[in-house]
Short mmCIF file of C-alpha atoms and ligand atoms in Angstrom, two decimals:
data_model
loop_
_atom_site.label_atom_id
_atom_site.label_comp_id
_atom_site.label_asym_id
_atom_site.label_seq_id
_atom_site.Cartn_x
_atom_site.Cartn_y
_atom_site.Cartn_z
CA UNK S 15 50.52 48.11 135.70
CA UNK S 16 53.31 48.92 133.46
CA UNK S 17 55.26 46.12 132.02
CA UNK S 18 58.65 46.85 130.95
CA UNK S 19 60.83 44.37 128.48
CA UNK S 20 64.32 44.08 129.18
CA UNK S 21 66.39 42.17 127.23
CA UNK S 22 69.88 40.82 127.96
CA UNK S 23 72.64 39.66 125.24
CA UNK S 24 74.90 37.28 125.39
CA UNK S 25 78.08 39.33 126.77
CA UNK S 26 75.43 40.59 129.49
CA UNK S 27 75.21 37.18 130.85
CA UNK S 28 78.46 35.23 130.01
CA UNK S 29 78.70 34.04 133.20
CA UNK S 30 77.54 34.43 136.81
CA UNK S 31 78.66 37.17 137.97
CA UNK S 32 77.32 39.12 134.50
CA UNK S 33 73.93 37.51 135.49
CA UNK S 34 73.85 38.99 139.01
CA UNK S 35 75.28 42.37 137.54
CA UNK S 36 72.13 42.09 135.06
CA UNK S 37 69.39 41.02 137.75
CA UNK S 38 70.86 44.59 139.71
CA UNK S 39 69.00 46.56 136.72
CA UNK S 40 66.25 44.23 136.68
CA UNK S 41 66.17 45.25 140.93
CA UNK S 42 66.20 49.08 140.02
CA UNK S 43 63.54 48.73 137.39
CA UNK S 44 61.29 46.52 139.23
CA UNK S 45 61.64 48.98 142.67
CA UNK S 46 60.42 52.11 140.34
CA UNK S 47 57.36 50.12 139.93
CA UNK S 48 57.01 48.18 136.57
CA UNK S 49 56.44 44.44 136.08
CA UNK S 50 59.33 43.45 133.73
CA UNK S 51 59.52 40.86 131.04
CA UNK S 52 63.34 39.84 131.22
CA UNK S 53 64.51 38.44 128.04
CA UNK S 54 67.82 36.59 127.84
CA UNK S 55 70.12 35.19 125.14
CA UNK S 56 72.70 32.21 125.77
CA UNK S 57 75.74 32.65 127.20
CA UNK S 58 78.68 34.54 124.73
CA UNK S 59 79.76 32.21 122.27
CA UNK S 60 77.10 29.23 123.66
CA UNK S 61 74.99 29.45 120.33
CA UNK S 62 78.41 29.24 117.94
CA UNK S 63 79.85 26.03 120.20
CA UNK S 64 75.86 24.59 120.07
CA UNK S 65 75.40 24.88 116.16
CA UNK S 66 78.97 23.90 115.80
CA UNK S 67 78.19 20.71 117.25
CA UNK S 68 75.20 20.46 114.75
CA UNK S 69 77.71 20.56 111.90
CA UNK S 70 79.93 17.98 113.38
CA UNK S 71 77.30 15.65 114.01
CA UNK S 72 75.44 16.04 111.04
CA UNK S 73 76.33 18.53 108.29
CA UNK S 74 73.04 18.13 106.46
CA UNK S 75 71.15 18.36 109.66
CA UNK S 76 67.28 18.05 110.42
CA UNK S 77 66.10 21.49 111.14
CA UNK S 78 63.96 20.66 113.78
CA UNK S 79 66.48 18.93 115.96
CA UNK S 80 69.35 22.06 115.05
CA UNK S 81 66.30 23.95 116.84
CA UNK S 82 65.79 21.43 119.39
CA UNK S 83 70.24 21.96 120.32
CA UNK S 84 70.70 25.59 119.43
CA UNK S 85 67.42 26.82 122.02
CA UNK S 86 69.04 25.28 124.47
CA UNK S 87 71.31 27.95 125.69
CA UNK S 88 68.71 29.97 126.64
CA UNK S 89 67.24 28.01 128.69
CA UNK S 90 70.29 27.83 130.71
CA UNK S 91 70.25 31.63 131.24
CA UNK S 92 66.40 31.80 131.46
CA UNK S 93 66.48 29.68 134.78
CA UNK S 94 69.77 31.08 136.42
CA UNK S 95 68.77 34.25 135.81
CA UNK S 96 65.30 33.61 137.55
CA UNK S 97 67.25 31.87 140.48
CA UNK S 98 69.86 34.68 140.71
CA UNK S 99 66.20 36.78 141.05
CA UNK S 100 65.10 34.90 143.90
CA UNK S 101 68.17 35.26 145.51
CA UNK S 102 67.96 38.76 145.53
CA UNK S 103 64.07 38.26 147.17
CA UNK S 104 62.39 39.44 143.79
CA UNK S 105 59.54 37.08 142.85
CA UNK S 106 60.58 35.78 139.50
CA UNK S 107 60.12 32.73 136.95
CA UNK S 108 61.48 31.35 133.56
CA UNK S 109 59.37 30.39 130.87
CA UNK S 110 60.79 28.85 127.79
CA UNK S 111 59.18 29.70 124.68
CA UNK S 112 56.77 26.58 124.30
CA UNK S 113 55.45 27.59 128.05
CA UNK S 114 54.58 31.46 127.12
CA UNK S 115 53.60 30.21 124.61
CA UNK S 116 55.67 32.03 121.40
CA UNK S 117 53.85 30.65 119.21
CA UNK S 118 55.77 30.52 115.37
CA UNK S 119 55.75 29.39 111.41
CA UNK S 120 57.25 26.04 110.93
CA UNK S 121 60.02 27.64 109.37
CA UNK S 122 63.15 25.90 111.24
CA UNK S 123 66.09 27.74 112.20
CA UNK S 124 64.34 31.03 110.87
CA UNK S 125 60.98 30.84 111.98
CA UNK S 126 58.25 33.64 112.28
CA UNK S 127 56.50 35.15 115.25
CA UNK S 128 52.83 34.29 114.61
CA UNK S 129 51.44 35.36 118.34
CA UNK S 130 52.25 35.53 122.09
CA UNK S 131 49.21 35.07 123.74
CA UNK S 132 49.48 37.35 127.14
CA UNK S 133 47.35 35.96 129.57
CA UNK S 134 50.09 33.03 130.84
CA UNK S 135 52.41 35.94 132.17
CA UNK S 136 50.19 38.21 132.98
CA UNK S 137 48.30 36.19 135.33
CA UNK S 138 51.00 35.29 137.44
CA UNK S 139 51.72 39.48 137.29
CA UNK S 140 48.34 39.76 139.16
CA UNK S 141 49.56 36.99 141.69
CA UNK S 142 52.58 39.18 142.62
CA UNK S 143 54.99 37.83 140.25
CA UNK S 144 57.52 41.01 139.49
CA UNK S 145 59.68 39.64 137.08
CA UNK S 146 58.77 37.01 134.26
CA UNK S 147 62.38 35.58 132.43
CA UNK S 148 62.15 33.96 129.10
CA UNK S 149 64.12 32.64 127.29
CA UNK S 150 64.64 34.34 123.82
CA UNK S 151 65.31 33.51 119.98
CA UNK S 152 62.86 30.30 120.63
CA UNK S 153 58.89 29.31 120.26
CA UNK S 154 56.82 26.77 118.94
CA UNK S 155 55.93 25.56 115.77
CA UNK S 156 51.95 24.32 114.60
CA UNK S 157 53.56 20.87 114.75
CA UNK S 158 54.36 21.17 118.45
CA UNK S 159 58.33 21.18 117.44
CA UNK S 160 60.70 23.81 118.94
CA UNK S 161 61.67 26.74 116.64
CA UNK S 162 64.16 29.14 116.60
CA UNK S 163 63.86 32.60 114.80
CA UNK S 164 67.25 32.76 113.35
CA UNK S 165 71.10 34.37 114.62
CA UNK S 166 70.79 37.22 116.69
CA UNK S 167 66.96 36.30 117.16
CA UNK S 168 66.25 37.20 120.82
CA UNK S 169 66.06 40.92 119.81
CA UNK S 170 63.10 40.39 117.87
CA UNK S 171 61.98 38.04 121.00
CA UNK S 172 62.19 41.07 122.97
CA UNK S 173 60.30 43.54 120.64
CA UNK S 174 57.23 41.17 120.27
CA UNK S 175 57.14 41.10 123.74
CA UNK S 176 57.14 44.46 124.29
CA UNK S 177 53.99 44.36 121.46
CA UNK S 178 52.32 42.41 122.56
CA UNK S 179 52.34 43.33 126.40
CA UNK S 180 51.67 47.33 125.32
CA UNK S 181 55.30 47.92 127.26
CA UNK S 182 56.31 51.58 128.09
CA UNK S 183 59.89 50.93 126.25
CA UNK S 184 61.98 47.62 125.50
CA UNK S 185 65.60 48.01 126.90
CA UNK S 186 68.08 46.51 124.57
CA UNK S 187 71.40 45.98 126.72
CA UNK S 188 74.25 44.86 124.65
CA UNK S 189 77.89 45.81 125.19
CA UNK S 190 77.87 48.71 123.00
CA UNK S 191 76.44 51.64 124.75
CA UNK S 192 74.19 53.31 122.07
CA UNK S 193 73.88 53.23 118.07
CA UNK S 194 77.01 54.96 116.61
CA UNK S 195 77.02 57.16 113.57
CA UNK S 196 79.69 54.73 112.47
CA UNK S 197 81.77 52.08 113.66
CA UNK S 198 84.20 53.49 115.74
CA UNK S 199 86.75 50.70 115.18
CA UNK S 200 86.92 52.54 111.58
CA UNK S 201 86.52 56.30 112.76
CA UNK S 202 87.63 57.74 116.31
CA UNK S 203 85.61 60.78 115.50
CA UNK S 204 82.11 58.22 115.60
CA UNK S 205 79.81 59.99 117.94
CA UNK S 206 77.02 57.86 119.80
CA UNK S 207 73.59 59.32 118.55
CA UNK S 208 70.72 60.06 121.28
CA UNK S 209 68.27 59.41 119.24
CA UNK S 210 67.78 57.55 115.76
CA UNK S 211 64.29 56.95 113.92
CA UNK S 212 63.05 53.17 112.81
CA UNK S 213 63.55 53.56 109.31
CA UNK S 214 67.36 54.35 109.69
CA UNK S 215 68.11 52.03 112.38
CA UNK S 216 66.71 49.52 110.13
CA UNK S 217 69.13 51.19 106.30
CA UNK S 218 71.60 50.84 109.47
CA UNK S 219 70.84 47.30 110.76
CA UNK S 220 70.29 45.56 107.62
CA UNK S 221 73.74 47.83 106.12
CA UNK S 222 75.81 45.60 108.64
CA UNK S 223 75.38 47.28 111.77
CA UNK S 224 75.26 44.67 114.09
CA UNK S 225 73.52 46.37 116.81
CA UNK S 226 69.95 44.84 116.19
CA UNK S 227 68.70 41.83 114.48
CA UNK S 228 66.70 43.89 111.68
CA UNK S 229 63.75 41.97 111.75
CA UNK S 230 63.39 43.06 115.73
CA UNK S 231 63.54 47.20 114.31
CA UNK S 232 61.15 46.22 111.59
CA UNK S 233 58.85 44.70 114.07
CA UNK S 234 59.34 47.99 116.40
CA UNK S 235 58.99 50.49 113.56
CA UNK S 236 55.41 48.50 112.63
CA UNK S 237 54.27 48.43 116.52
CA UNK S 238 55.69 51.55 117.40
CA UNK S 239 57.59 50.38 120.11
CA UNK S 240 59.83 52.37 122.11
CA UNK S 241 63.25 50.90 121.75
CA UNK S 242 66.43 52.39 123.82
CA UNK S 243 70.58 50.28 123.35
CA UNK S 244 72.58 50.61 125.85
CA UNK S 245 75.57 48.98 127.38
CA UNK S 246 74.83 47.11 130.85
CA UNK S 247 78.43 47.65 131.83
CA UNK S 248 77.84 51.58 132.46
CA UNK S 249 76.29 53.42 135.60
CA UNK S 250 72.43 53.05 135.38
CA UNK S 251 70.97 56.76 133.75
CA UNK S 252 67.91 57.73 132.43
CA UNK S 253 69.83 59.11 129.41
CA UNK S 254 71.99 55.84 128.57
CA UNK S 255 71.63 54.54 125.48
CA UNK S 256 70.28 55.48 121.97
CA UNK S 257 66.55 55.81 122.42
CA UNK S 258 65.10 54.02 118.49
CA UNK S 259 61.83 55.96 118.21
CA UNK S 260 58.92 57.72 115.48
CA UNK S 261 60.78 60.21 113.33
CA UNK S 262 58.44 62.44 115.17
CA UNK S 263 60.36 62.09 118.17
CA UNK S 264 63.40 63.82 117.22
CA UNK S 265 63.51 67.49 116.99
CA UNK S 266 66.21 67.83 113.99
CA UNK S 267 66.66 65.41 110.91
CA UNK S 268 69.87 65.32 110.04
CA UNK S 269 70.54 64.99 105.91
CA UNK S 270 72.96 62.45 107.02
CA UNK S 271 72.63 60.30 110.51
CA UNK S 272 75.34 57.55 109.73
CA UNK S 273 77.40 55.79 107.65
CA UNK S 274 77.55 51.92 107.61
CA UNK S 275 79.68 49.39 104.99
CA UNK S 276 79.08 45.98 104.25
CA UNK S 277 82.43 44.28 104.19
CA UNK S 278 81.57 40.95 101.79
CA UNK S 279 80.21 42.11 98.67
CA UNK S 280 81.09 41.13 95.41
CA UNK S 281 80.53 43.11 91.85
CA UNK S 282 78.80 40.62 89.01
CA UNK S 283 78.61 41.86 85.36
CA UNK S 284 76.81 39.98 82.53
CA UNK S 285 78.53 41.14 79.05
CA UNK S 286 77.36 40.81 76.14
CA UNK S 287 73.50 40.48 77.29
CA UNK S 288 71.22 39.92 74.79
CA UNK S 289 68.46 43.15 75.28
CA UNK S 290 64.89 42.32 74.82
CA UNK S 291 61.83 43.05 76.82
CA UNK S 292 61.78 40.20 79.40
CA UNK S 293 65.80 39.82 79.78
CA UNK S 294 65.89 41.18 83.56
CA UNK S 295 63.47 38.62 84.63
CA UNK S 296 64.88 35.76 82.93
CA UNK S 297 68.38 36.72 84.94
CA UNK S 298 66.85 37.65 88.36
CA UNK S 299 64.45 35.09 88.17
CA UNK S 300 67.13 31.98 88.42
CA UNK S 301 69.39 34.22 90.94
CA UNK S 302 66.30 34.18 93.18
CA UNK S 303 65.15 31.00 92.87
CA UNK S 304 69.09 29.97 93.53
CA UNK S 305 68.74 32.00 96.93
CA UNK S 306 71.27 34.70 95.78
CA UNK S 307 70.58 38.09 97.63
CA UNK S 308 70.77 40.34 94.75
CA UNK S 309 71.16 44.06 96.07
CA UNK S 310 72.40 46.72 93.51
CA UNK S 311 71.23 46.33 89.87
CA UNK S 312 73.18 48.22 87.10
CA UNK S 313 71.59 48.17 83.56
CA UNK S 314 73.84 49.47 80.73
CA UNK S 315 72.69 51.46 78.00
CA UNK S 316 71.91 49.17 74.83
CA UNK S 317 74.09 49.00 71.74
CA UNK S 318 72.92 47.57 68.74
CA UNK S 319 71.04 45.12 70.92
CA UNK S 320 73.29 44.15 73.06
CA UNK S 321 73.69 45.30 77.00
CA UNK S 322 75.74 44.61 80.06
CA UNK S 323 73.93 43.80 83.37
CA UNK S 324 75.44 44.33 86.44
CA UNK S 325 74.53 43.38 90.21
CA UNK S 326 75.98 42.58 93.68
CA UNK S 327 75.62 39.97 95.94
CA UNK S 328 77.19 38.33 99.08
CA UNK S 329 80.70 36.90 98.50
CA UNK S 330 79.52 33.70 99.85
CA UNK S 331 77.06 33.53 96.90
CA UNK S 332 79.33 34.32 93.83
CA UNK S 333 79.47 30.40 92.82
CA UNK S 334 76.01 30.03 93.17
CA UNK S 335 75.64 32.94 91.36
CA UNK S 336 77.80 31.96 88.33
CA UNK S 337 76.07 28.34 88.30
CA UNK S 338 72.24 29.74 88.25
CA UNK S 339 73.85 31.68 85.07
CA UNK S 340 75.41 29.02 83.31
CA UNK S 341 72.26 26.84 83.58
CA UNK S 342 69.91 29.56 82.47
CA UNK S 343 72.42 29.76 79.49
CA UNK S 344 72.80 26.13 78.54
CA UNK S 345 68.87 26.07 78.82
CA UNK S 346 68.18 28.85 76.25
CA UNK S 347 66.96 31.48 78.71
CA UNK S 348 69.64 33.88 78.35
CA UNK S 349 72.29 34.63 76.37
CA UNK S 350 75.82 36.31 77.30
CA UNK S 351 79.40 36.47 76.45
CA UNK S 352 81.22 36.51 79.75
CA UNK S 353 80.36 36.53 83.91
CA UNK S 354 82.81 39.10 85.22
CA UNK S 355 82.89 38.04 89.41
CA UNK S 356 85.40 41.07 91.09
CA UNK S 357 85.19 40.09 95.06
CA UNK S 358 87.50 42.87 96.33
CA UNK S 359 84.45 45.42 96.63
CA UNK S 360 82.72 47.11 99.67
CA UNK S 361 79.56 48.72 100.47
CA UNK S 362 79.74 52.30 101.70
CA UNK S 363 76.00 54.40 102.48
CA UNK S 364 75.29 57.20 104.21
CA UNK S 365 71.88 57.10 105.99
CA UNK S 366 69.51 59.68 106.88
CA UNK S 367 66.00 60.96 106.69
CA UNK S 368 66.42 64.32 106.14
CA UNK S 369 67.57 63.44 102.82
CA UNK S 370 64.14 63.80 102.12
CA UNK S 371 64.44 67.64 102.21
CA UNK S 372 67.71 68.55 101.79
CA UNK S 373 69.30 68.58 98.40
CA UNK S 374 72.97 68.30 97.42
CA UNK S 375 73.99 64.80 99.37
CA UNK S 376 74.83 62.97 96.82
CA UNK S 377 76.74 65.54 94.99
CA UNK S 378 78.89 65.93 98.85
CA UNK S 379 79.14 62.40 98.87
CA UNK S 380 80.71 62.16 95.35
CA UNK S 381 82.92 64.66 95.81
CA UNK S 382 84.15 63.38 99.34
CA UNK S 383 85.15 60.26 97.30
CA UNK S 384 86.85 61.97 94.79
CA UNK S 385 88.78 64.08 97.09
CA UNK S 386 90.57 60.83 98.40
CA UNK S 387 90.50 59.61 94.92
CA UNK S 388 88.27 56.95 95.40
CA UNK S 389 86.59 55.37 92.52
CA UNK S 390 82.90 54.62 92.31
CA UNK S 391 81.80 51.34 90.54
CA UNK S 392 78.55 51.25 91.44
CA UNK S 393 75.19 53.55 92.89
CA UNK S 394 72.09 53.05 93.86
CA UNK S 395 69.87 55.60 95.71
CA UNK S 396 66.74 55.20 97.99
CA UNK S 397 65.12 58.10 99.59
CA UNK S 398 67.15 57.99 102.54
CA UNK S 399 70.07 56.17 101.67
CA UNK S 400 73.28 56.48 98.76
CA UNK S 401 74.69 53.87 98.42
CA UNK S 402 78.10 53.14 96.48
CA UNK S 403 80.95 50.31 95.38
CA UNK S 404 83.98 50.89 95.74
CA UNK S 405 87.50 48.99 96.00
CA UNK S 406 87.46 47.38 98.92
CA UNK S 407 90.79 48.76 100.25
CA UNK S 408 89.34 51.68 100.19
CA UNK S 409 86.79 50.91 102.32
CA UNK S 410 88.31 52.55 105.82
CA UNK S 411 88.95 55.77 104.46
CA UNK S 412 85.82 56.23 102.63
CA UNK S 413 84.26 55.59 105.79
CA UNK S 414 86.18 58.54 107.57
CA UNK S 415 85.84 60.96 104.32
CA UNK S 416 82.38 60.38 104.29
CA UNK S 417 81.71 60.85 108.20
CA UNK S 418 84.18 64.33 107.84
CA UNK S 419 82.47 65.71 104.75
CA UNK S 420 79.26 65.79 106.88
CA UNK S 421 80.34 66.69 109.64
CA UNK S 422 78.93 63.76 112.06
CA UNK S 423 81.32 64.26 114.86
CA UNK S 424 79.26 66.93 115.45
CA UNK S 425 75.77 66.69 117.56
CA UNK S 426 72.81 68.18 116.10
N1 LIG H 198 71.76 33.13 121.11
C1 LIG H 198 71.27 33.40 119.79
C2 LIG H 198 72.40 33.79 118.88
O1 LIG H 198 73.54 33.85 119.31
C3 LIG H 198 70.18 34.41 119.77
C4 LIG H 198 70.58 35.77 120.30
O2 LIG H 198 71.45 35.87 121.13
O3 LIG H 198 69.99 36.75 119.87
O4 LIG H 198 72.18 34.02 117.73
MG1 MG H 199 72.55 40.09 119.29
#
């Protein structure tokens, strides 16, 4: 038997009527034959209202019972979206994730997968069950407490379902239809892509494309599972969606596939460092251990022992940024003259695999910028990424040069 995971976001079942739209697919899917895992998140906007109620209540909450509230929404969806099944005469079930069961790490509120054991669901498969529901973004910790796998977590539900059941593809269905070469909020001339391999999805994802909770792409990249977006507002097709697949699977790499920004970044620079072997560590180390995200790392040439150090970081972490520095300072670990903090830069990459072999995309990129004037501050390269910061006002229209200068309103 094939087994099938389809999962369902929040704006897919906001309310009853979006439920019974959603168990409609489920129908078509389960009349072409497959068993289908059914994955649902809470209602829109159920998660935000159920952790702001954590905060009121308790702003230095206990982990386990933020779980124990925020899970809840899906088990509201789970079970209508089982009954709205039955309804429809299509033998269906919830399971929350205790009774699979998921089990996870005891890391509360951003817990790990450890294993879904299969036989639960699959048994009642054999006994004519067509359509198993669970509830997403939840499991089990060693403990016995409820977990949850952190915002946006019932994508990576989905893709260790589809794992660990061997499923032919795991349907993503979002209100987007497909992965865009850029936001088209920023450029009209975005262009939804057919296909896109792991590894950009995931320079996408993590860049602040908000299609897929990255950990759910890393997951699929590592099991090779088939993953397809689409929107579950438009006419079922067979060619809906962006289909997330092997590099192998698409015919022509692009140089350049997308380009994605990151809104909230701020620009740190360290003057007056003093340069000796061991300096980078005793910076990074306390940034780390202070939970700042460090992302792009600028080291300036020396001069007469003496260097500036530059990196970005979330907005949100500039303070605790500027604190881990001035304690490494009063302790003796480094030494500096000043902590320059400019928030009012973005992030703007271009993404693609062919990268690999084609040369000149950086040098396009640059000059793109420069065209419209647009200074860089900062660049870091990976192979299949280039990213810069620039001036966050900037941000828009670097976007559209960028997505002009290659050309990505145009298909392959
Ligand atoms: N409901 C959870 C959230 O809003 C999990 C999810 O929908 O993916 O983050
Ligand atoms: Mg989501």
């Amino acid at each position: 038997m094939s087994v099938l995971v389809m999962k369902f976001g929040g704006t897919s079942v906001a309310n009853l009527d979006r439920i019974r739209r959603a168990a409609k697919r489920v129908g078509l899917e389960v009349a072409k034959g497959h068993d289908v895992i059914v994955i649902v998140s809470a209602m829109a906007g159920k998660t935000n209202e159920l952790v702001g109620w954590v905060n009121e209540t308790s702003p230095l909450f206990d982990a386990r019972e933020y779980d124990a509230v925020v899970s809840s929404g899906e088990n509201v969806t789970a079970g209508l979206m089982a009954l709205t099944l039955q309804e429809m005469d299509i033998p269906a079930r919830s399971w929350q994730g205790w009774q699979v069961p998921l089990k996870t790490n005891g890391a509360h509120s951003a817990a790990r997968i450890v294993e879904i054991p299969t036989e639960n669901i699959t048994a009642k498969f054999a006994e004519g069950m067509k359509v198993a529901v669970v509830a997403g973004f939840q499991g089990i910790s060693p403990e016995g407490r409820i977990t949850t796998l952190g915002r946006g977590g019932s994508d990576t539900t989905a893709v260790a379902f589809a794992a660990a059941f061997d499923a032919v593809r795991c349907d993503i269905y979002t209100d987007v239809d497909g992965v865009y070469t850029t936001d088209p909020r920023i450029s009209d001339k975005a262009r939804k892509l057919d296909r896109i391999a792991f590894e950009e999805m995931l320079e996408l994802a993590s860049l602040g494309a908000k299609v897929l909770q990255t950990r759910s792409v890393e997951l699929a990249m590592r099991y090779k599972v088939k993953l397809r977006v689409l929107s579950s507002f438009e006419e079922p097709s067979d060619e809906a969606g962006t289909l997330v697949c092997d590099e192998e699977e698409i015919m022509e790499l692009n140089a350049v596939s997308g380009v994605a920004y990151s809104r909230d970044e701020a620009k740190m620079t360290l003057t007056g460092v003093e340069d000796r072997p061991g300096i980078a560590a005793a910076i990074f180390g306390p940034l780390a251990d202070a939970g700042v995200n460090v992302d792009m790392i600028v080291q300036n040439i020396s001069d007469e022992g003496f260097t500036d150090m530059t990196f970005s970081c979330p907005t949100d972490q500039v303070l605790r940024a500027e604190k881990a520095m001035q304690d490494a300072q009063a302790k003796g670990d480094i030494s500096y003259e000043a902590l320059v903090a400019d928030k009012n830069v973005a992030k703007v990459s271009v993404v693609g695999i062919g990268m690999r072999s084609h040369a000149g995309v950086a040098a396009k990129m640059f000059k793109a910028l420069k065209d419209e004037n647009i200074n860089i501050k900062v660049i870091t390269t990976s192979e299949i990424k280039i990213s810069v910061l620039i001036d966050r006002k900037y941000m828009e229209l670097a976007v559209q040069a960028l997505h002009d200068a290659f050309e990505l309103e145009k298909g392959a």
